[in-house]
């Protein structure tokens, strides 16, 4: 009975933005899993690719799908390591945007690649979100 109360209590403390990020992480995990199966030659939806082979790319995509699914679940349960993972992903996105800028991305691409991760980073570092994950503000 106490576990149910704790789960309900954590659900009430979870900010809406974290719930949205968790759902998107779960969706990304499912997409990665399906894509990994397709790369490995399993027909998930539609016809299989001709001359497809089993490669590290397929296994890597499957592993990434499992990671995203676990992160989505961790975000929903407000695990502190999920907060750190989200911060790392945002950092990697900003590095990618920097190199995209050097490669001549269009302004619209650069805007999405830099501004959205910065907004997410500020959101993740807000006191309310950090407190939800049990981290000190």
mmCIF file with all atom_site columns, C-alpha atoms in Angstrom, residues 61-129:
data_model
loop_
_atom_site.group_PDB
_atom_site.id
_atom_site.type_symbol
_atom_site.label_atom_id
_atom_site.label_alt_id
_atom_site.label_comp_id
_atom_site.label_asym_id
_atom_site.label_entity_id
_atom_site.label_seq_id
_atom_site.pdbx_PDB_ins_code
_atom_site.Cartn_x
_atom_site.Cartn_y
_atom_site.Cartn_z
_atom_site.occupancy
_atom_site.B_iso_or_equiv
_atom_site.pdbx_formal_charge
_atom_site.auth_seq_id
_atom_site.auth_comp_id
_atom_site.auth_asym_id
_atom_site.auth_atom_id
_atom_site.pdbx_PDB_model_num
ATOM 1  C CA . UNK A 1 61  ? 20.607 0.740  -33.259 1.00 0.00 ? 61  UNK A CA 1
ATOM 2  C CA . UNK A 1 62  ? 18.985 -2.021 -31.196 1.00 0.00 ? 62  UNK A CA 1
ATOM 3  C CA . UNK A 1 63  ? 21.155 -1.136 -28.199 1.00 0.00 ? 63  UNK A CA 1
ATOM 4  C CA . UNK A 1 64  ? 20.265 2.546  -28.569 1.00 0.00 ? 64  UNK A CA 1
ATOM 5  C CA . UNK A 1 65  ? 16.586 1.582  -28.637 1.00 0.00 ? 65  UNK A CA 1
ATOM 6  C CA . UNK A 1 66  ? 16.958 -0.287 -25.366 1.00 0.00 ? 66  UNK A CA 1
ATOM 7  C CA . UNK A 1 67  ? 18.841 2.648  -23.841 1.00 0.00 ? 67  UNK A CA 1
ATOM 8  C CA . UNK A 1 68  ? 16.133 5.114  -24.891 1.00 0.00 ? 68  UNK A CA 1
ATOM 9  C CA . UNK A 1 69  ? 13.412 2.847  -23.492 1.00 0.00 ? 69  UNK A CA 1
ATOM 10 C CA . UNK A 1 70  ? 15.225 2.598  -20.171 1.00 0.00 ? 70  UNK A CA 1
ATOM 11 C CA . UNK A 1 71  ? 15.794 6.343  -20.059 1.00 0.00 ? 71  UNK A CA 1
ATOM 12 C CA . UNK A 1 72  ? 12.121 7.005  -20.783 1.00 0.00 ? 72  UNK A CA 1
ATOM 13 C CA . UNK A 1 73  ? 11.153 4.743  -17.888 1.00 0.00 ? 73  UNK A CA 1
ATOM 14 C CA . UNK A 1 74  ? 13.779 6.355  -15.672 1.00 0.00 ? 74  UNK A CA 1
ATOM 15 C CA . UNK A 1 75  ? 12.513 9.843  -16.507 1.00 0.00 ? 75  UNK A CA 1
ATOM 16 C CA . UNK A 1 76  ? 8.998  8.752  -15.592 1.00 0.00 ? 76  UNK A CA 1
ATOM 17 C CA . UNK A 1 77  ? 10.251 7.373  -12.277 1.00 0.00 ? 77  UNK A CA 1
ATOM 18 C CA . UNK A 1 78  ? 12.492 10.429 -11.739 1.00 0.00 ? 78  UNK A CA 1
ATOM 19 C CA . UNK A 1 79  ? 15.786 8.515  -11.445 1.00 0.00 ? 79  UNK A CA 1
ATOM 20 C CA . UNK A 1 80  ? 18.726 10.909 -10.870 1.00 0.00 ? 80  UNK A CA 1
ATOM 21 C CA . UNK A 1 81  ? 20.874 9.228  -13.557 1.00 0.00 ? 81  UNK A CA 1
ATOM 22 C CA . UNK A 1 82  ? 18.161 9.967  -16.135 1.00 0.00 ? 82  UNK A CA 1
ATOM 23 C CA . UNK A 1 83  ? 18.641 13.672 -15.445 1.00 0.00 ? 83  UNK A CA 1
ATOM 24 C CA . UNK A 1 84  ? 22.387 13.291 -16.046 1.00 0.00 ? 84  UNK A CA 1
ATOM 25 C CA . UNK A 1 85  ? 21.769 11.313 -19.243 1.00 0.00 ? 85  UNK A CA 1
ATOM 26 C CA . UNK A 1 86  ? 19.464 14.048 -20.568 1.00 0.00 ? 86  UNK A CA 1
ATOM 27 C CA . UNK A 1 87  ? 22.110 16.684 -19.804 1.00 0.00 ? 87  UNK A CA 1
ATOM 28 C CA . UNK A 1 88  ? 24.757 14.616 -21.631 1.00 0.00 ? 88  UNK A CA 1
ATOM 29 C CA . UNK A 1 89  ? 22.500 14.197 -24.686 1.00 0.00 ? 89  UNK A CA 1
ATOM 30 C CA . UNK A 1 90  ? 21.840 17.950 -24.753 1.00 0.00 ? 90  UNK A CA 1
ATOM 31 C CA . UNK A 1 91  ? 25.581 18.587 -24.577 1.00 0.00 ? 91  UNK A CA 1
ATOM 32 C CA . UNK A 1 92  ? 26.203 16.209 -27.470 1.00 0.00 ? 92  UNK A CA 1
ATOM 33 C CA . UNK A 1 93  ? 23.442 17.943 -29.441 1.00 0.00 ? 93  UNK A CA 1
ATOM 34 C CA . UNK A 1 94  ? 25.105 21.310 -28.885 1.00 0.00 ? 94  UNK A CA 1
ATOM 35 C CA . UNK A 1 95  ? 28.461 19.924 -30.038 1.00 0.00 ? 95  UNK A CA 1
ATOM 36 C CA . UNK A 1 96  ? 26.764 18.534 -33.143 1.00 0.00 ? 96  UNK A CA 1
ATOM 37 C CA . UNK A 1 97  ? 25.183 21.935 -33.798 1.00 0.00 ? 97  UNK A CA 1
ATOM 38 C CA . UNK A 1 98  ? 28.576 23.619 -33.470 1.00 0.00 ? 98  UNK A CA 1
ATOM 39 C CA . UNK A 1 99  ? 30.091 21.325 -36.097 1.00 0.00 ? 99  UNK A CA 1
ATOM 40 C CA . UNK A 1 100 ? 26.979 21.739 -38.236 1.00 0.00 ? 100 UNK A CA 1
ATOM 41 C CA . UNK A 1 101 ? 27.582 25.471 -38.129 1.00 0.00 ? 101 UNK A CA 1
ATOM 42 C CA . UNK A 1 102 ? 31.134 24.906 -39.360 1.00 0.00 ? 102 UNK A CA 1
ATOM 43 C CA . UNK A 1 103 ? 29.765 22.745 -42.186 1.00 0.00 ? 103 UNK A CA 1
ATOM 44 C CA . UNK A 1 104 ? 27.402 25.484 -43.374 1.00 0.00 ? 104 UNK A CA 1
ATOM 45 C CA . UNK A 1 105 ? 23.995 24.458 -42.086 1.00 0.00 ? 105 UNK A CA 1
ATOM 46 C CA . UNK A 1 106 ? 21.109 26.714 -42.994 1.00 0.00 ? 106 UNK A CA 1
ATOM 47 C CA . UNK A 1 107 ? 19.867 29.137 -40.333 1.00 0.00 ? 107 UNK A CA 1
ATOM 48 C CA . UNK A 1 108 ? 16.664 27.163 -39.681 1.00 0.00 ? 108 UNK A CA 1
ATOM 49 C CA . UNK A 1 109 ? 18.593 23.959 -39.061 1.00 0.00 ? 109 UNK A CA 1
ATOM 50 C CA . UNK A 1 110 ? 21.045 25.762 -36.829 1.00 0.00 ? 110 UNK A CA 1
ATOM 51 C CA . UNK A 1 111 ? 18.213 27.423 -34.871 1.00 0.00 ? 111 UNK A CA 1
ATOM 52 C CA . UNK A 1 112 ? 16.555 24.096 -34.084 1.00 0.00 ? 112 UNK A CA 1
ATOM 53 C CA . UNK A 1 113 ? 19.873 22.373 -33.397 1.00 0.00 ? 113 UNK A CA 1
ATOM 54 C CA . UNK A 1 114 ? 21.077 25.021 -30.933 1.00 0.00 ? 114 UNK A CA 1
ATOM 55 C CA . UNK A 1 115 ? 18.099 26.830 -29.434 1.00 0.00 ? 115 UNK A CA 1
ATOM 56 C CA . UNK A 1 116 ? 15.947 23.823 -28.524 1.00 0.00 ? 116 UNK A CA 1
ATOM 57 C CA . UNK A 1 117 ? 18.772 21.988 -26.678 1.00 0.00 ? 117 UNK A CA 1
ATOM 58 C CA . UNK A 1 118 ? 19.607 25.219 -24.837 1.00 0.00 ? 118 UNK A CA 1
ATOM 59 C CA . UNK A 1 119 ? 15.971 25.575 -23.737 1.00 0.00 ? 119 UNK A CA 1
ATOM 60 C CA . UNK A 1 120 ? 15.958 21.946 -22.585 1.00 0.00 ? 120 UNK A CA 1
ATOM 61 C CA . UNK A 1 121 ? 19.245 22.491 -20.725 1.00 0.00 ? 121 UNK A CA 1
ATOM 62 C CA . UNK A 1 122 ? 17.862 25.524 -18.892 1.00 0.00 ? 122 UNK A CA 1
ATOM 63 C CA . UNK A 1 123 ? 14.683 23.585 -18.092 1.00 0.00 ? 123 UNK A CA 1
ATOM 64 C CA . UNK A 1 124 ? 16.634 20.603 -16.745 1.00 0.00 ? 124 UNK A CA 1
ATOM 65 C CA . UNK A 1 125 ? 18.691 22.933 -14.547 1.00 0.00 ? 125 UNK A CA 1
ATOM 66 C CA . UNK A 1 126 ? 15.691 24.684 -13.016 1.00 0.00 ? 126 UNK A CA 1
ATOM 67 C CA . UNK A 1 127 ? 15.316 24.197 -9.275  1.00 0.00 ? 127 UNK A CA 1
ATOM 68 C CA . UNK A 1 128 ? 11.901 22.513 -9.593  1.00 0.00 ? 128 UNK A CA 1
ATOM 69 C CA . UNK A 1 129 ? 13.137 19.908 -12.081 1.00 0.00 ? 129 UNK A CA 1
#
